[in-house]
Each structure stands twice: as structure tokens, then as C-alpha cells.
XYZ file of N, CA, C and O in Angstrom:
480
model
N 0.841 -1.173 0.000
C 0.000 0.000 0.000
C 0.886 1.236 0.000
O 1.757 1.392 0.844
N 0.669 2.126 -0.932
C 1.443 3.354 -1.042
C 0.982 4.352 0.014
O -0.176 4.337 0.445
N 1.887 5.218 0.422
C 1.539 6.218 1.435
C 0.414 7.124 0.956
O -0.446 7.524 1.741
N 0.381 7.437 -0.325
C -0.669 8.307 -0.872
C -2.055 7.703 -0.676
O -3.039 8.434 -0.529
N -2.166 6.374 -0.649
C -3.459 5.720 -0.415
C -3.942 5.926 1.019
O -5.136 5.804 1.300
N -3.043 6.218 1.913
C -3.354 6.445 3.319
C -3.958 7.839 3.544
O -4.603 8.089 4.555
N -3.750 8.746 2.591
C -4.227 10.121 2.710
C -5.662 10.205 2.178
O -5.889 10.479 1.008
N -6.628 9.972 3.045
C -8.028 9.876 2.643
C -8.805 11.173 2.809
O -10.009 11.197 2.572
N -8.136 12.235 3.208
C -8.791 13.526 3.381
C -8.172 14.543 2.426
O -7.131 14.280 1.824
N -8.824 15.693 2.302
C -8.263 16.805 1.537
C -8.367 18.073 2.371
O -9.190 18.159 3.290
N -7.527 19.040 2.061
C -7.564 20.316 2.762
C -7.139 21.420 1.802
O -6.678 21.166 0.698
N -7.313 22.644 2.249
C -6.862 23.813 1.509
C -5.712 24.431 2.281
O -5.827 24.670 3.485
N -4.608 24.689 1.584
C -3.426 25.265 2.208
C -3.151 26.625 1.591
O -3.126 26.767 0.367
N -2.955 27.621 2.457
C -2.581 28.957 2.008
C -1.190 29.257 2.543
O -0.989 29.355 3.758
N -0.237 29.363 1.625
C 1.143 29.669 2.008
C 1.303 31.174 2.164
O 0.623 31.953 1.488
N 2.188 31.621 3.062
C 2.367 33.052 3.263
C 3.160 33.684 2.130
O 3.812 32.999 1.349
N 3.081 34.999 2.061
C 3.882 35.741 1.102
C 3.104 36.146 -0.128
O 1.899 35.949 -0.241
N 3.834 36.705 -1.050
C 3.243 37.205 -2.291
C 3.944 36.557 -3.473
O 5.054 36.086 -3.360
N 3.239 36.543 -4.611
C 3.816 36.016 -5.834
C 3.561 37.001 -6.964
O 2.585 37.747 -6.947
N 4.457 37.002 -7.944
C 4.299 37.907 -9.065
C 3.221 37.365 -9.996
O 3.272 36.222 -10.425
N 2.232 38.217 -10.298
C 1.121 37.796 -11.148
C 1.134 38.472 -12.519
O 0.289 38.175 -13.345
N 2.087 39.338 -12.737
C 2.170 40.011 -14.025
C 3.029 41.259 -13.920
O 3.744 41.462 -12.942
N 2.943 42.098 -14.954
C 3.657 43.371 -14.971
C 2.675 44.463 -15.393
O 1.705 44.215 -16.108
N 2.948 45.696 -14.930
C 2.088 46.805 -15.322
C 2.553 47.390 -16.650
O 3.450 46.841 -17.318
N 1.978 48.507 -17.071
C 2.287 49.118 -18.370
C 3.735 49.599 -18.474
O 4.242 49.792 -19.581
N 4.402 49.791 -17.357
C 5.780 50.269 -17.365
C 6.774 49.148 -17.099
O 7.954 49.394 -16.892
N 6.311 47.912 -17.070
C 7.194 46.778 -16.883
C 7.518 46.439 -15.445
O 8.371 45.597 -15.178
N 6.843 47.097 -14.492
C 7.067 46.799 -13.076
C 6.248 45.579 -12.671
O 5.112 45.409 -13.125
N 6.797 44.733 -11.830
C 6.054 43.534 -11.431
C 4.846 43.870 -10.557
O 4.883 44.815 -9.773
N 3.792 43.095 -10.714
C 2.593 43.202 -9.890
C 2.565 41.980 -8.988
O 2.671 40.842 -9.466
N 2.422 42.221 -7.680
C 2.414 41.138 -6.701
C 1.043 41.038 -6.037
O 0.384 42.044 -5.794
N 0.630 39.805 -5.771
C -0.594 39.540 -5.014
C -0.302 38.436 -4.010
O 0.663 37.686 -4.166
N -1.177 38.335 -2.987
C -1.030 37.241 -2.028
C -1.114 35.914 -2.763
O -1.825 35.782 -3.759
N -0.394 34.922 -2.252
C -0.424 33.591 -2.875
C -1.827 33.017 -2.809
O -2.538 33.187 -1.810
N -2.225 32.356 -3.872
C -3.545 31.749 -3.953
C -3.578 30.460 -3.125
O -2.600 29.712 -3.086
N -4.724 30.187 -2.482
C -4.837 28.930 -1.733
C -4.731 27.722 -2.665
O -5.163 27.768 -3.813
N -4.143 26.655 -2.159
C -4.031 25.399 -2.900
C -5.154 24.495 -2.410
O -5.181 24.095 -1.246
N -6.119 24.198 -3.287
C -7.281 23.399 -2.927
C -7.018 21.914 -3.142
O -6.158 21.528 -3.931
N -7.788 21.088 -2.449
C -7.789 19.637 -2.604
C -6.410 18.996 -2.434
O -6.012 18.120 -3.195
N -5.685 19.436 -1.419
C -4.386 18.857 -1.093
C -4.630 17.537 -0.362
O -5.325 17.513 0.655
N -4.093 16.414 -0.859
C -4.283 15.137 -0.156
C -3.624 15.181 1.224
O -2.492 15.645 1.368
N -4.353 14.709 2.234
C -3.830 14.739 3.593
C -4.521 13.667 4.431
O -5.433 12.993 3.966
N -4.079 13.545 5.660
C -4.732 12.683 6.642
C -4.873 13.507 7.909
O -3.877 13.950 8.487
N -6.103 13.770 8.321
C -6.422 14.569 9.502
C -6.562 13.627 10.694
O -7.340 12.682 10.656
N -5.781 13.875 11.742
C -5.753 12.980 12.900
C -5.982 13.792 14.175
O -5.303 14.794 14.399
N -6.941 13.360 14.974
C -7.113 13.932 16.311
C -6.917 12.818 17.329
O -7.345 11.691 17.117
N -6.249 13.165 18.406
C -5.942 12.176 19.437
C -6.163 12.833 20.795
O -5.755 13.978 21.006
N -6.831 12.118 21.678
C -6.991 12.657 23.025
C -6.227 11.792 24.016
O -6.115 10.590 23.860
N -5.691 12.451 25.026
C -4.903 11.771 26.060
C -5.436 12.174 27.425
O -5.853 13.308 27.634
N -5.424 11.255 28.344
C -5.805 11.545 29.721
C -4.564 11.971 30.490
O -3.531 11.304 30.433
N -4.681 13.047 31.233
C -3.593 13.532 32.076
C -4.130 13.600 33.499
O -5.146 14.243 33.760
N -3.467 12.915 34.406
C -3.898 12.883 35.795
C -2.948 13.712 36.646
O -1.738 13.666 36.474
N -3.520 14.482 37.540
C -2.728 15.129 38.567
C -3.349 14.781 39.921
O -4.278 13.977 39.989
N -2.862 15.367 40.986
C -3.371 14.984 42.304
C -4.791 15.463 42.563
O -5.456 14.992 43.468
N -5.307 16.375 41.728
C -6.650 16.921 41.950
C -7.686 16.317 41.005
O -8.776 15.947 41.414
N -7.352 16.212 39.732
C -8.381 15.800 38.768
C -7.761 15.133 37.543
O -6.556 14.991 37.430
N -8.643 14.795 36.643
C -8.250 14.207 35.369
C -8.581 15.211 34.273
O -9.673 15.766 34.244
N -7.658 15.440 33.375
C -7.870 16.362 32.262
C -7.662 15.623 30.950
O -6.951 14.629 30.881
N -8.288 16.144 29.911
C -8.116 15.592 28.579
C -7.351 16.589 27.723
O -7.653 17.773 27.730
N -6.361 16.091 27.012
C -5.594 16.920 26.089
C -5.831 16.388 24.687
O -5.657 15.196 24.428
N -6.247 17.263 23.796
C -6.481 16.886 22.408
C -5.333 17.396 21.553
O -4.974 18.568 21.625
N -4.733 16.515 20.779
C -3.705 16.917 19.825
C -4.245 16.669 18.422
O -4.911 15.667 18.168
N -3.965 17.591 17.553
C -4.440 17.516 16.177
C -3.238 17.572 15.261
O -2.358 18.416 15.418
N -3.199 16.669 14.293
C -2.075 16.647 13.356
C -2.577 16.375 11.945
O -3.712 15.944 11.737
N -1.703 16.636 11.004
C -2.018 16.493 9.589
C -0.826 15.836 8.908
O 0.310 16.270 9.095
N -1.070 14.787 8.141
C -0.020 14.133 7.364
C -0.119 14.601 5.924
O -1.212 14.662 5.355
N 1.026 14.934 5.320
C 1.090 15.418 3.944
C 2.163 14.672 3.172
O 3.113 14.146 3.753
N 2.027 14.671 1.856
C 3.036 14.066 0.993
C 4.362 14.811 1.102
O 4.383 16.020 1.373
N 5.484 14.150 0.859
C 6.780 14.821 0.956
C 6.985 15.882 -0.133
O 7.812 16.766 0.027
N 6.212 15.827 -1.194
C 6.350 16.800 -2.280
C 5.550 18.077 -2.028
O 5.701 19.053 -2.774
N 4.737 18.096 -0.996
C 3.906 19.256 -0.702
C 4.755 20.384 -0.122
O 5.530 20.166 0.798
N 4.593 21.590 -0.668
C 5.284 22.760 -0.134
C 4.643 23.136 1.195
O 3.415 23.205 1.299
N 5.472 23.333 2.215
C 4.955 23.705 3.523
C 5.738 24.894 4.061
O 6.827 25.205 3.583
N 5.151 25.557 5.059
C 5.776 26.705 5.682
C 5.228 26.821 7.094
O 4.072 26.473 7.335
N 6.025 27.318 8.024
C 5.569 27.468 9.404
C 4.425 28.462 9.540
O 3.670 28.420 10.493
N 4.285 29.374 8.586
C 3.266 30.418 8.651
C 2.030 30.104 7.816
O 1.154 30.942 7.673
N 1.915 28.902 7.272
C 0.786 28.586 6.404
C -0.490 28.385 7.217
O -0.449 28.101 8.408
N -1.623 28.525 6.536
C -2.945 28.346 7.136
C -3.617 27.150 6.461
O -3.597 27.030 5.237
N -4.212 26.278 7.269
C -4.890 25.087 6.766
C -6.381 25.243 7.043
O -6.777 25.529 8.171
N -7.200 25.069 6.019
C -8.649 25.195 6.155
C -9.334 24.110 5.345
O -8.692 23.355 4.620
N -10.647 24.059 5.479
C -11.488 23.252 4.589
C -11.098 21.774 4.585
O -10.935 21.181 3.524
N -10.961 21.169 5.750
C -10.574 19.755 5.841
C -11.809 18.899 5.579
O -12.808 19.009 6.295
N -11.733 18.059 4.540
C -12.877 17.253 4.119
C -12.489 15.786 4.015
O -11.319 15.449 3.838
N -13.512 14.924 4.071
C -13.280 13.499 3.851
C -13.424 13.183 2.369
O -13.639 14.075 1.534
N -13.314 11.907 2.018
C -13.335 11.480 0.624
C -14.676 11.786 -0.059
O -14.739 11.965 -1.271
N -15.760 11.885 0.726
C -17.072 12.177 0.163
C -17.367 13.671 0.087
O -18.444 14.062 -0.345
N -16.437 14.501 0.530
C -16.614 15.942 0.461
C -17.261 16.557 1.689
O -17.560 17.747 1.698
N -17.482 15.769 2.738
C -18.058 16.296 3.966
C -16.981 16.977 4.800
O -15.879 16.449 4.952
N -17.309 18.130 5.354
C -16.347 18.890 6.147
C -16.117 18.183 7.482
O -17.055 17.910 8.220
N -14.856 17.875 7.775
C -14.482 17.254 9.051
C -14.242 18.296 10.134
O -14.559 18.079 11.296
N -13.657 19.422 9.757
C -13.401 20.496 10.704
C -13.388 21.809 9.941
O -12.656 21.956 8.968
N -14.216 22.752 10.374
C -14.366 24.022 9.659
C -13.444 25.115 10.191
O -13.449 26.216 9.658
N -12.653 24.813 11.216
C -11.763 25.832 11.790
C -10.574 26.115 10.881
O -10.217 25.315 10.031
N -9.944 27.263 11.131
C -8.654 27.578 10.510
C -7.576 27.067 11.449
O -7.661 27.239 12.654
N -6.568 26.429 10.862
C -5.466 25.903 11.653
C -4.163 26.554 11.219
O -3.977 26.893 10.049
N -3.261 26.705 12.177
C -1.899 27.131 11.872
C -0.957 26.021 12.343
O -1.356 25.122 13.072
N 0.284 26.113 11.927
C 1.259 25.066 12.238
C 1.884 25.335 13.605
O 2.381 26.420 13.881
N 1.836 24.314 14.440
C 2.480 24.376 15.752
C 3.898 23.828 15.663
O 4.828 24.385 16.225
N 4.046 22.712 14.926
C 5.354 22.073 14.789
C 5.382 21.256 13.501
O 4.407 20.608 13.151
N 6.518 21.278 12.816
C 6.722 20.483 11.600
C 7.624 19.313 11.948
O 8.738 19.500 12.439
N 7.134 18.094 11.698
C 7.888 16.887 12.027
C 8.100 16.063 10.756
O 7.200 15.335 10.328
N 9.267 16.155 10.134
C 9.523 15.319 8.959
C 9.694 13.863 9.361
O 10.256 13.562 10.411
N 9.205 12.957 8.548
C 9.330 11.520 8.799
C 10.206 10.915 7.714
O 9.915 11.060 6.528
N 11.274 10.245 8.131
C 12.238 9.669 7.200
C 12.225 8.153 7.261
O 11.974 7.562 8.310
N 12.527 7.531 6.124
C 12.775 6.099 6.032
C 14.197 5.975 5.510
O 14.449 6.264 4.343
N 15.110 5.575 6.359
C 16.547 5.596 6.068
C 16.940 7.058 5.839
O 16.898 7.850 6.758
N 17.251 7.456 4.611
C 17.642 8.839 4.350
C 16.636 9.572 3.480
O 16.856 10.715 3.092
N 15.506 8.952 3.170
C 14.522 9.540 2.268
C 13.328 10.080 3.056
O 12.818 9.424 3.964
N 12.881 11.290 2.688
C 11.706 11.881 3.318
C 10.457 11.124 2.870
O 10.197 10.989 1.680
N 9.686 10.598 3.829
C 8.494 9.815 3.521
C 7.246 10.679 3.557
O 6.389 10.600 2.681
N 7.129 11.514 4.582
C 5.975 12.400 4.680
C 6.250 13.502 5.692
O 7.216 13.462 6.430
N 5.373 14.497 5.677
C 5.402 15.560 6.662
C 4.301 15.289 7.670
O 3.177 14.971 7.300
N 4.604 15.430 8.937
C 3.583 15.403 9.985
C 3.571 16.797 10.611
O 4.589 17.239 11.144
N 2.441 17.456 10.512
C 2.297 18.787 11.060
C 1.431 18.722 12.304
O 0.287 18.267 12.238
N 1.960 19.159 13.421
C 1.142 19.350 14.616
C 0.487 20.705 14.421
O 1.170 21.704 14.215
N -0.853 20.733 14.438
C -1.555 21.973 14.121
C -2.388 22.435 15.304
O -2.719 21.680 16.209
N -2.705 23.741 15.276
C -3.515 24.345 16.340
C -4.467 25.338 15.700
O -4.286 25.723 14.541
N -5.474 25.721 16.410
C -6.434 26.699 15.893
C -5.763 28.020 15.623
O -5.006 28.528 16.449
N -6.005 28.581 14.448
C -5.382 29.861 14.075
C -6.100 31.011 14.753
O -7.265 30.903 15.134
N -5.414 32.113 14.903
C -6.013 33.301 15.517
C -6.502 34.251 14.463
O -6.098 34.276 13.381
């Protein structure tokens, strides 16, 4: 089974920065914000853990996203529109990257694991 078959969800990724979209009448470059990348294959994972202290029990939820190694990523990117294979929205929140965790097999990059959090 290929890793791409494991990515059963899609998301929209907006990378930070600007890109040149053309030139004006005097030959100066025109820049606009980067366009969102739709339908990026991914795997959306939520995990809850029990944490006990001397007073009570708390639940901690961690949310992560798996992406192909060829996907462009950035610490400042925004992730939205997470859907399942049938197009149903799994989570409508905006997420930002908390931590980027590359996964290697020997010396080759296999996938990106992004620990994500709700964006502000």
C-alpha cells in the first residue's frame, strides 16, 4: 500500500507571502497574495490523552495532519477546509502550524507530519 493511499482527506493550504502575477504598463512587477491550494491530499488525525494530577483528570487533544513529501509547507501557512473522501467537512476551523515533524525512512523523506492548532 502506497503512502498516498493512506491520505483519505483533503484540505486547503494557504502559504504566506506574495507572488508575481504580471507586470504593469511600465514593466514593473505586480504582486498579489499567494492563492490557496485546494484539494491537497492529507490525513487529519485527532488524538486525546488523559492527564492525571493529584486533583483531577484532564483531557488533552492533539491535532495533526499528514502530507506528501512533495507538498510545499511553511511554518506560517494556514490550513482550512478539511474534508473526507465524500466531500463532507471534518473540521471548519482555521489551523496554523504548531510544529513540523519530517518523517524519514533511512535517508529519504516519507511524509510531513504537522502538529496543528487553531489559528487566531
